[in-house]
PDB file of C-alpha atoms and ligand atoms in Angstrom:
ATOM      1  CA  UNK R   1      49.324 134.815  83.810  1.00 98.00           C
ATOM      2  CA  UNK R   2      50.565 134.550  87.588  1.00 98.00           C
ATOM      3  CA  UNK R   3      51.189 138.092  89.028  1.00 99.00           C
ATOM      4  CA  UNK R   4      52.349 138.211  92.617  1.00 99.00           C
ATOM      5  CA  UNK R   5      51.846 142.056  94.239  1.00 99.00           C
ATOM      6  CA  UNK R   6      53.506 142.558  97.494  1.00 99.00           C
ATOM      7  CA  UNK R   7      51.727 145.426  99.063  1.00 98.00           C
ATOM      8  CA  UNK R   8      47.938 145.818  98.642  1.00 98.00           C
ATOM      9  CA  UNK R   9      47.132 149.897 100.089  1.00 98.00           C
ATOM     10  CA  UNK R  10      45.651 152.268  97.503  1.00 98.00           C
ATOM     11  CA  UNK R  11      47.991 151.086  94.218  1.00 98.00           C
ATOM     12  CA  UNK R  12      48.427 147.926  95.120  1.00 99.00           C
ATOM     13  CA  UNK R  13      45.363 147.241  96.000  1.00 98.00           C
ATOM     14  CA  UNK R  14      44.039 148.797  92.701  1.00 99.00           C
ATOM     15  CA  UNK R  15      46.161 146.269  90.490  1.00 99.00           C
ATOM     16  CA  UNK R  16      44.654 143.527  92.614  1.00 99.00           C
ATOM     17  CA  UNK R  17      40.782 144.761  91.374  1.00 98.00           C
ATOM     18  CA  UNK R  18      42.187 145.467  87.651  1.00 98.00           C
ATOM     19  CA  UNK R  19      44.694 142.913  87.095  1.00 99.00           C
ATOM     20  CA  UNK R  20      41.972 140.116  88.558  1.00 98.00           C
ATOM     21  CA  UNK R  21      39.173 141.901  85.750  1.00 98.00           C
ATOM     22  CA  UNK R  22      41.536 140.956  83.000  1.00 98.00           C
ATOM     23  CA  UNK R  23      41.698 137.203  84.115  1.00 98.00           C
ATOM     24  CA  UNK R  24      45.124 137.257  85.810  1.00 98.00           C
ATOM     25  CA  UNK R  25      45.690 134.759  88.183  1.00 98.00           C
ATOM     26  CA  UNK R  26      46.603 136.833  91.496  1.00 99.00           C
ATOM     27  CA  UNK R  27      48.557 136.689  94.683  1.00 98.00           C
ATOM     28  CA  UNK R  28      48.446 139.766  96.668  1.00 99.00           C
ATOM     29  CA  UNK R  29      49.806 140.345 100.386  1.00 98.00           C
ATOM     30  CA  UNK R  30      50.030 143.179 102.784  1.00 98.00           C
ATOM     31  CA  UNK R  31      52.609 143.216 105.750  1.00 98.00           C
ATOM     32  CA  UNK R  32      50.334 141.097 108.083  1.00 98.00           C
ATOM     33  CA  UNK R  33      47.854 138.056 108.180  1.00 98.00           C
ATOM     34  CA  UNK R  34      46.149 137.543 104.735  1.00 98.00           C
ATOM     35  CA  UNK R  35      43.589 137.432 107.137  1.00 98.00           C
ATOM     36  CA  UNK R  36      43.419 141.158 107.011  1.00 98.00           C
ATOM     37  CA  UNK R  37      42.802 140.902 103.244  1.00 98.00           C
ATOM     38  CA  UNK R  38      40.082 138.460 103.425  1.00 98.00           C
ATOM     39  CA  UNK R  39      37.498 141.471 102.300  1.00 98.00           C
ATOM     40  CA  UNK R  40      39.539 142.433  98.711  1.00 98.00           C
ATOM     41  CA  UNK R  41      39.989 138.361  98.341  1.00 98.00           C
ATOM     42  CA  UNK R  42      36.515 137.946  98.302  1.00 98.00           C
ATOM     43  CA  UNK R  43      35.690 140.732  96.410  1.00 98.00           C
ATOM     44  CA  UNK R  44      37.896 140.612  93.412  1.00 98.00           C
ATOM     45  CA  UNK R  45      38.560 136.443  93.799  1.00 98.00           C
ATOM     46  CA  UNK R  46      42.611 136.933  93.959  1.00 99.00           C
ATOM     47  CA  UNK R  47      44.157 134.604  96.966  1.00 98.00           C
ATOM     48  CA  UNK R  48      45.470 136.687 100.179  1.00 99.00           C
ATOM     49  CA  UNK R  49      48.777 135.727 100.766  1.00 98.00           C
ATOM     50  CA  UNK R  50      52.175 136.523 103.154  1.00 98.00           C
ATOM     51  CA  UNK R  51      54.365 138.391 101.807  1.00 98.00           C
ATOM     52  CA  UNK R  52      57.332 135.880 101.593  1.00 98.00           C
ATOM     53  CA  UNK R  53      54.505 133.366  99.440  1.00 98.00           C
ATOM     54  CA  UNK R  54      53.475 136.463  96.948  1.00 98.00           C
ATOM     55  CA  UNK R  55      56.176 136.087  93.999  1.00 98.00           C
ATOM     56  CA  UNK R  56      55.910 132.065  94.135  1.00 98.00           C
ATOM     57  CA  UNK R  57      55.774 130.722  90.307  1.00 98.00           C
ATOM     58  CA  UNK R  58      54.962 134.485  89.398  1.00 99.00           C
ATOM     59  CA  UNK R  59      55.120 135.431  85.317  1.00 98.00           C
ATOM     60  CA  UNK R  60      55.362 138.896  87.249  1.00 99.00           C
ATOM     61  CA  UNK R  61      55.597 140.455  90.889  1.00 99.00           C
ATOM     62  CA  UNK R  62      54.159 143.775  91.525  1.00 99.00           C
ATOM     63  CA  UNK R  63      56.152 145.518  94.629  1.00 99.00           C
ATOM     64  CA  UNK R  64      54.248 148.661  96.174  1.00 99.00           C
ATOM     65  CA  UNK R  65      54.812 149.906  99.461  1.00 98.00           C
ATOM     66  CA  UNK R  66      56.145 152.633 101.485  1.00 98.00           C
ATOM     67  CA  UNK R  67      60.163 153.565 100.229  1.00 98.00           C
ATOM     68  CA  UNK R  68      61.144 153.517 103.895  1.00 98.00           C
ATOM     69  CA  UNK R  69      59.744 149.547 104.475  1.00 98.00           C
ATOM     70  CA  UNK R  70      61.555 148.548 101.666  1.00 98.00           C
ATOM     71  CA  UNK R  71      64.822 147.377 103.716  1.00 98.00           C
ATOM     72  CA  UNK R  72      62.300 145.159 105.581  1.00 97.00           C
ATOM     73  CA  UNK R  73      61.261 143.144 103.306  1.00 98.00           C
ATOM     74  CA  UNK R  74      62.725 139.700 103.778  1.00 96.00           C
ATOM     75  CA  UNK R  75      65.830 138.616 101.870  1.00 96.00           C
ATOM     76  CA  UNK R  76      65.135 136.918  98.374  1.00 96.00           C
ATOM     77  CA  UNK R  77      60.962 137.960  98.756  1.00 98.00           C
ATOM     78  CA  UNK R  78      60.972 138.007  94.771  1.00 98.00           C
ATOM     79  CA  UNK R  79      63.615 134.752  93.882  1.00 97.00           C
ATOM     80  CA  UNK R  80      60.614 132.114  93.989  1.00 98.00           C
ATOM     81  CA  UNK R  81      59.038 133.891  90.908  1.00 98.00           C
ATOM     82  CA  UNK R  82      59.548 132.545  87.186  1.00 98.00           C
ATOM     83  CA  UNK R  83      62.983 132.803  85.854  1.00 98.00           C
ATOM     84  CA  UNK R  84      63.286 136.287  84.100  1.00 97.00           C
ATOM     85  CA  UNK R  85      60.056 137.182  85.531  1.00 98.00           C
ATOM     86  CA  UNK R  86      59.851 140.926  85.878  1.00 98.00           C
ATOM     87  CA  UNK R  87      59.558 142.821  88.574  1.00 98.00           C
ATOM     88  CA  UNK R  88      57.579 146.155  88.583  1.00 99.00           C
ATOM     89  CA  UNK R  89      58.288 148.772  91.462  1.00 98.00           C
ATOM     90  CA  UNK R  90      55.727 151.488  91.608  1.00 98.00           C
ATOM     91  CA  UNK R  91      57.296 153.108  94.778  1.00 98.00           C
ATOM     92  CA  UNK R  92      58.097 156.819  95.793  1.00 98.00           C
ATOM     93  CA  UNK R  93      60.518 158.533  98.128  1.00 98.00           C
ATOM     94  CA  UNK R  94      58.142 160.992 100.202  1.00 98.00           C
ATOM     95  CA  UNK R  95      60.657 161.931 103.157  1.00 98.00           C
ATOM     96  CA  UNK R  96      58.586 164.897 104.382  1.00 98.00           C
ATOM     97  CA  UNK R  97      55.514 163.419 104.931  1.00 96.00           C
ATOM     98  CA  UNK R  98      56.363 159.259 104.818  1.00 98.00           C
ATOM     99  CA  UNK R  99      59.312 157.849 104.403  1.00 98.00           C
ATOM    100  CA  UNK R 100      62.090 160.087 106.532  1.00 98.00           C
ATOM    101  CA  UNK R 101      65.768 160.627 105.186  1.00 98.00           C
ATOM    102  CA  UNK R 102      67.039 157.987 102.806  1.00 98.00           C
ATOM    103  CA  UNK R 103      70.849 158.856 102.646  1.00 98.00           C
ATOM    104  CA  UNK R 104      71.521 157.622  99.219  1.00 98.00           C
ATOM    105  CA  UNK R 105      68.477 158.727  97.514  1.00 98.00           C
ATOM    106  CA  UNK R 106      69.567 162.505  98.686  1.00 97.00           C
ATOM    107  CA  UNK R 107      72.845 161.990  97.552  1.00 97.00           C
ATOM    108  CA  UNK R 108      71.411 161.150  94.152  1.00 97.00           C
ATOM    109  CA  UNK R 109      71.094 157.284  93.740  1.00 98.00           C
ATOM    110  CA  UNK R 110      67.460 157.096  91.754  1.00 98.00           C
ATOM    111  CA  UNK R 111      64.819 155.647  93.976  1.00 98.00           C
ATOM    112  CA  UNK R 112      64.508 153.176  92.117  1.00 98.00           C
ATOM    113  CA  UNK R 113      67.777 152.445  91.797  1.00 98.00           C
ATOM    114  CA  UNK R 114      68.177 152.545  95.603  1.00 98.00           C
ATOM    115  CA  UNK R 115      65.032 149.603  95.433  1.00 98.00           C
ATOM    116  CA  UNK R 116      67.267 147.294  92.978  1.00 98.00           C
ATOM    117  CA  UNK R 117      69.833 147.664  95.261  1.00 98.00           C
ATOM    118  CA  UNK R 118      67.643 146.534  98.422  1.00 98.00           C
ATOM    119  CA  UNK R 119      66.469 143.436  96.785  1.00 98.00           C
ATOM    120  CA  UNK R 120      69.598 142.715  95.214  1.00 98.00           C
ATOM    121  CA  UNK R 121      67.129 142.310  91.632  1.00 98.00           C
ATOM    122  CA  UNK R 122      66.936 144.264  88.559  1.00 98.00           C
ATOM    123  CA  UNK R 123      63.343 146.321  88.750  1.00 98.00           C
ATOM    124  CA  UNK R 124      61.254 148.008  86.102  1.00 99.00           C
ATOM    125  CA  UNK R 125      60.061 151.372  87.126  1.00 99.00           C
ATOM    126  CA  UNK R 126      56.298 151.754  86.391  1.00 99.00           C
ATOM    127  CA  UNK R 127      52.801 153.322  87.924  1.00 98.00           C
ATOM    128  CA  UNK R 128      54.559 155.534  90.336  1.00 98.00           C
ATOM    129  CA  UNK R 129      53.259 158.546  88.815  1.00 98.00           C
ATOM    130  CA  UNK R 130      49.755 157.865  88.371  1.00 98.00           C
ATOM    131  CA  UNK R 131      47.235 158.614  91.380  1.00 98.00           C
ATOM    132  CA  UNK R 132      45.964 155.225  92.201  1.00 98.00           C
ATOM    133  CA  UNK R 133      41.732 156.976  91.593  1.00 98.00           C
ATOM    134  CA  UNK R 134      43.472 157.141  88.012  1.00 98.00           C
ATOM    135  CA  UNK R 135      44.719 153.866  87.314  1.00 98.00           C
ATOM    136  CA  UNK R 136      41.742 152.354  88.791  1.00 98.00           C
ATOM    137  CA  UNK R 137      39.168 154.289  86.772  1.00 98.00           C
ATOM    138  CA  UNK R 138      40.671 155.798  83.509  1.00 98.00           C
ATOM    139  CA  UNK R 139      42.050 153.253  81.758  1.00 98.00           C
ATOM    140  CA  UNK R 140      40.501 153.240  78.102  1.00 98.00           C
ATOM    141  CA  UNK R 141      41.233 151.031  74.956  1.00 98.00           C
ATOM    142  CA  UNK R 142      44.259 151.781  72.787  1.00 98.00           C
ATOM    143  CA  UNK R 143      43.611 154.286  70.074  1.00 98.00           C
ATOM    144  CA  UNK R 144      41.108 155.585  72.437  1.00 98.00           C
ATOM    145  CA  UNK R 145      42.077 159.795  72.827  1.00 97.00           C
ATOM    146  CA  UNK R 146      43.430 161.153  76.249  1.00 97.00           C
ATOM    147  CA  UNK R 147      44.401 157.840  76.643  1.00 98.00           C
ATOM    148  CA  UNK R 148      46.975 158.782  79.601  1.00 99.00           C
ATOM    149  CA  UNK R 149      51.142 157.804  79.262  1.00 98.00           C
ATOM    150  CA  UNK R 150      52.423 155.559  81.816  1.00 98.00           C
ATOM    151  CA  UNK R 151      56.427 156.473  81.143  1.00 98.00           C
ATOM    152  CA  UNK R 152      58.266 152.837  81.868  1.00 98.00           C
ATOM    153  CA  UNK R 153      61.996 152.574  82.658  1.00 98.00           C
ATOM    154  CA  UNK R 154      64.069 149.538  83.069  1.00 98.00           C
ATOM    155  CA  UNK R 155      67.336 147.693  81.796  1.00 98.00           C
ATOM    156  CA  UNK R 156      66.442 145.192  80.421  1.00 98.00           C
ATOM    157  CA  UNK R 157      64.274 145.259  77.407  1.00 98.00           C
ATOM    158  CA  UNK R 158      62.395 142.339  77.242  1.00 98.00           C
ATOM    159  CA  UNK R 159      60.881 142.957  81.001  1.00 98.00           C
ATOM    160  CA  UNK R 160      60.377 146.161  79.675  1.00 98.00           C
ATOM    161  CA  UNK R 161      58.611 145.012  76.591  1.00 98.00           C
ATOM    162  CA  UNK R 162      56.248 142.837  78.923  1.00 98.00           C
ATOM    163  CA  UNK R 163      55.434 145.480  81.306  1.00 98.00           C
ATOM    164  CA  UNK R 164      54.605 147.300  78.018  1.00 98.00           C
ATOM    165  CA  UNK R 165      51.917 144.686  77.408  1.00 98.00           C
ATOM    166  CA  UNK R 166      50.021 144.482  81.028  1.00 98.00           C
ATOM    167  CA  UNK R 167      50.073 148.443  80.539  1.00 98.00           C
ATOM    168  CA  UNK R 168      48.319 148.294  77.385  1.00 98.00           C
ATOM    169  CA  UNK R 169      45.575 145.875  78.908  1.00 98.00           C
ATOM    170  CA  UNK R 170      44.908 147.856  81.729  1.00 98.00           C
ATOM    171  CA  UNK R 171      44.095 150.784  79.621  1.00 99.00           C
ATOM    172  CA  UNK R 172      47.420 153.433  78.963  1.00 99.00           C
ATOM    173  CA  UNK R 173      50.030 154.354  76.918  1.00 98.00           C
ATOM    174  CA  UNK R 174      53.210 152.484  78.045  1.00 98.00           C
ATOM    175  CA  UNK R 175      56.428 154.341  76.682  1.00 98.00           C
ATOM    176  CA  UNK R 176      60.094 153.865  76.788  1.00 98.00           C
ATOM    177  CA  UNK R 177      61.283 156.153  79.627  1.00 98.00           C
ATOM    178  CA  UNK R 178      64.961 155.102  79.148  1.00 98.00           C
ATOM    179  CA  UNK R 179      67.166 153.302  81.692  1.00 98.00           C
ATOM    180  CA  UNK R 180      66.946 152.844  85.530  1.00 98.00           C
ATOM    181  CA  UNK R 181      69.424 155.171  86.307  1.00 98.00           C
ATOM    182  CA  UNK R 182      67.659 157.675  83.930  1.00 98.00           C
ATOM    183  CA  UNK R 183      64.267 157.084  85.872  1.00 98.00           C
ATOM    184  CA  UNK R 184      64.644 160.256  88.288  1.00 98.00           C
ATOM    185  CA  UNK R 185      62.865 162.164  85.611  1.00 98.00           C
ATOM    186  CA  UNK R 186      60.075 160.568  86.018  1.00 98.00           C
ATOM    187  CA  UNK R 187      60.257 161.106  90.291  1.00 98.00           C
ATOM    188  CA  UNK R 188      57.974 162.766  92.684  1.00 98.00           C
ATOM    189  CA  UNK R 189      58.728 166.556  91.899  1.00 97.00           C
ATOM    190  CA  UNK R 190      59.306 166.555  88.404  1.00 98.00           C
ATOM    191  CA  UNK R 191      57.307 167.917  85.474  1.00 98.00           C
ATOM    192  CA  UNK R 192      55.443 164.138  84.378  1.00 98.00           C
ATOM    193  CA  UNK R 193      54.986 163.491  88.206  1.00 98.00           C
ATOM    194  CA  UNK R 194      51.196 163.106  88.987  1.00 98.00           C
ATOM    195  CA  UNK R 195      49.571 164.458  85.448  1.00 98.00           C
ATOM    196  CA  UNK R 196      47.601 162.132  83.317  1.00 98.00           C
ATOM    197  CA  UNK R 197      49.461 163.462  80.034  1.00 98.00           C
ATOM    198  CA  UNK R 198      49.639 162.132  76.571  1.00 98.00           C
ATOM    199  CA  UNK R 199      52.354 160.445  75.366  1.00 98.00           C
ATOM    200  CA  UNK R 200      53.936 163.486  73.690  1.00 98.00           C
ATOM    201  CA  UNK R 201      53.069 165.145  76.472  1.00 98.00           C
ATOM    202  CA  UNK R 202      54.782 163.075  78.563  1.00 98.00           C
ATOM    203  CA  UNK R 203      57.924 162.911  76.477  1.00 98.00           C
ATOM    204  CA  UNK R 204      58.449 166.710  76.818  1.00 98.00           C
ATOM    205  CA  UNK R 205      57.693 166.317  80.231  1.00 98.00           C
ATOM    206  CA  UNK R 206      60.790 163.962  81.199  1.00 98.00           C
ATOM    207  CA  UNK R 207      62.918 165.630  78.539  1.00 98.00           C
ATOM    208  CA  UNK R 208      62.286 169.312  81.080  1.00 98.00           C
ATOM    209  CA  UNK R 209      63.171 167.491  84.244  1.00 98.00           C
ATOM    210  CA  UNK R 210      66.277 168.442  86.647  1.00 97.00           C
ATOM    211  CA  UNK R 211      68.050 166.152  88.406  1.00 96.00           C
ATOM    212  CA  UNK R 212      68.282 168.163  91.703  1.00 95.00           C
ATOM    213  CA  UNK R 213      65.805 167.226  94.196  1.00 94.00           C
ATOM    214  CA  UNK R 214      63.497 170.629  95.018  1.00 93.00           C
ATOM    215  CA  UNK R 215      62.964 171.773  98.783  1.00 95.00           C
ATOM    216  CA  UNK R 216      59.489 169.667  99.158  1.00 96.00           C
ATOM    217  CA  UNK R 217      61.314 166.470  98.038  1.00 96.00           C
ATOM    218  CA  UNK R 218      64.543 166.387 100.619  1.00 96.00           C
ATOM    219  CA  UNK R 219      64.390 165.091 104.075  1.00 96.00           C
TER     220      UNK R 219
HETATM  221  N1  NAP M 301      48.589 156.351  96.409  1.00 63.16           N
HETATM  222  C1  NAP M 301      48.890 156.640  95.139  1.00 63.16           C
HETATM  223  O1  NAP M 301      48.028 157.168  94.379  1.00 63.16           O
HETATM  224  C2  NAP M 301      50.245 156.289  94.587  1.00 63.16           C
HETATM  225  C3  NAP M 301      50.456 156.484  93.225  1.00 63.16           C
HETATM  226  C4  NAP M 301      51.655 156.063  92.649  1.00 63.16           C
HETATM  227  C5  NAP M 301      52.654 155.506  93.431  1.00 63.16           C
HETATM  228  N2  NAP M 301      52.462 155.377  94.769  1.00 63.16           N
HETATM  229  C6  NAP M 301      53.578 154.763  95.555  1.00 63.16           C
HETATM  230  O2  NAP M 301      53.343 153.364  95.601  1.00 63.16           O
HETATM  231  C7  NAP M 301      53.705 152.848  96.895  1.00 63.16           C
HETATM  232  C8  NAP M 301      52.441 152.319  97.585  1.00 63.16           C
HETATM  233  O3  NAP M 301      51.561 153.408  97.733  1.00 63.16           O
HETATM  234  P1  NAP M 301      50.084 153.244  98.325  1.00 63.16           P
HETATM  235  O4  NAP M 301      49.484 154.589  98.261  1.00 63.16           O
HETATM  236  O5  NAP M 301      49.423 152.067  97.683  1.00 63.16           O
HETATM  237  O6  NAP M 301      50.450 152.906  99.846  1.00 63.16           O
HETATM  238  P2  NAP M 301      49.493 152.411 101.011  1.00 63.16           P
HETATM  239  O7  NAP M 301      48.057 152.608 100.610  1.00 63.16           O
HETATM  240  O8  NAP M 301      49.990 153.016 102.259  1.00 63.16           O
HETATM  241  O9  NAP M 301      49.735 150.837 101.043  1.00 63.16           O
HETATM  242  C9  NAP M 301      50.991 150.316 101.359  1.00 63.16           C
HETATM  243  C10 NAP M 301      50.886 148.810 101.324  1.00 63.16           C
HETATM  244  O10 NAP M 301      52.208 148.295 101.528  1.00 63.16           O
HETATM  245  C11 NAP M 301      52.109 147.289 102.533  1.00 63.16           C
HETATM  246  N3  NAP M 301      53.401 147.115 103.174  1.00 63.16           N
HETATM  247  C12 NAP M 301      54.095 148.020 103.929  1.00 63.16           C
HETATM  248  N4  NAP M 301      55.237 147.463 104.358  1.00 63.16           N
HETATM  249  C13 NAP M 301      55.268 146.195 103.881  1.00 63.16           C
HETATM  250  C14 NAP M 301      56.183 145.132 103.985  1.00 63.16           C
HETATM  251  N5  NAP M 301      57.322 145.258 104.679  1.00 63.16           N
HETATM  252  N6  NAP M 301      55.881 143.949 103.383  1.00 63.16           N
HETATM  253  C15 NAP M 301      54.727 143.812 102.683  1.00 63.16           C
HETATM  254  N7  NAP M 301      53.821 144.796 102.528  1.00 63.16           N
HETATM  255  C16 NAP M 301      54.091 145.979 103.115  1.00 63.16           C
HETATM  256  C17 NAP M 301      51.033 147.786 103.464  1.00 63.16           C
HETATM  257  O11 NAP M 301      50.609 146.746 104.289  1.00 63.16           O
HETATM  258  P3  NAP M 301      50.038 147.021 105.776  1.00 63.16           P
HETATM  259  O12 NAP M 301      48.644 147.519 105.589  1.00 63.16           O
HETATM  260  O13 NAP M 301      50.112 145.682 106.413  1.00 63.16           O
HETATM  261  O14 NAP M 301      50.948 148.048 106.384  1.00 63.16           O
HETATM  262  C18 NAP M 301      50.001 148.233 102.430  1.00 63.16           C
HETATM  263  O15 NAP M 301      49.286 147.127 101.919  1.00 63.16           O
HETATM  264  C19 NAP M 301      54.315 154.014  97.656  1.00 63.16           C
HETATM  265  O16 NAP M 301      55.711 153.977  97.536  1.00 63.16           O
HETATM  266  C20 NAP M 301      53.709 155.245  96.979  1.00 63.16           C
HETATM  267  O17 NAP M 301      54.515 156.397  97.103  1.00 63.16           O
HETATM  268  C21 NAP M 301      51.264 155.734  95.367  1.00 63.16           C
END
């Protein structure tokens, strides 16, 4: 299939390697030239691209970068991709060490919530848990045990059901993590956040989480 990935640092970057050694015909861009990509394009034969060109006749578009560079993106980056096309949003709201104060995330809009809102698009929530060493290295065939949960939340089911399927092919456990709005248990700071569990594991983890930010996760 066509996947378009805008952003191309440590996750993004790993999708490009792993998404290109399953066949997948990719697109991948950075905030610059494609210029400055020319060394991953080579490597993994996926096509450097601008930003605005990344989604373009996409089956799926991959958005990870920073939370606070999100408003810059330009309007409509994402409406060039196949109609109903997912699109997966692996970002995280780090306003102590990244990203600054988001109002509306600290009043309690989910991240990614807050993300659908800035591209005016429905988004799946996926991969923002998982250190990017992780999903570059550890994914194993299905059945396989310690096979780690990726927990995947979204509105709409059949995007959901899709992202289900490039999770399984690039080696973990999707799982039904509920809705968008429900997706702050699965946010920096909460009990699945950053742990290569199990699927049952992973389950319990979401079902423990608070929906107060802590200390380390407010601006
Ligand atoms: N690192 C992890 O293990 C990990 C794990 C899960 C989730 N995440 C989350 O996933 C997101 C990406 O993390 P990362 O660690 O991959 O970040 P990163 O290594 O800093 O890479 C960020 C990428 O986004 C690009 N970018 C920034 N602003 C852009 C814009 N306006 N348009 C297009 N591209 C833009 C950067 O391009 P330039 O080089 O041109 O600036 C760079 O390619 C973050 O929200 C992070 O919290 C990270």
């Amino acid at each position: 299939m066509k996947i378009g990935i805008i952003g191309s640092g440590f996750i993004g970057g790993t999708l490009v390697r792993n998404l290109t050694a399953l066949g997948h015909e990719v697109r991948f861009s950075n905030s610059r030239d494609p210029e400055t990509l020319a060394e991953l394009a080579s490597e993994t034969g996926a096509t450097a691209v601008w930003a605005a060109d990344a989604a373009q006749d996409a089956d799926l578009v991959i958005l990870s970068i920073p939370q606070k560079n999100v408003p810059d993106l330009a309007p409509g980056i994402a409406s060039a991709r196949k109609p109903g096309a997912p699109i997966v949003e692996t970002n995280n709201y780090y306003p102590q060490q990244r990203d600054g104060l988001i109002e509306e995330i600290e009043g309690g809009t989910p991240e990614s919530v807050w993300v659908s809102q800035q591209l005016g698009e429905p988004v799946v929530k996926a991969f923002n848990g998982i250190w990017y060493k992780h999903l570059l290295e550890k994914g194993v065939p299905a059945g396989t045990e310690g096979r780690i949960a990726l927990p995947i939340a979204g509105d709409d089911e059949d995007s959901k059901k899709f992202v289900f399927s490039v999770i399984d092919a690039l080696g973990f456990d999707p799982f039904d993590a509920g809705t968008l709005a429900q997706s702050w248990r699965q946010q920096p700071g909460t009990p699945v956040y950053g742990k290569d569990f199990g699927v049952d594991a992973a389950i319990e983890a979401l079902s423990q989480a608070t929906v107060e930010r802590s200390a380390e996760w407010k601006a």
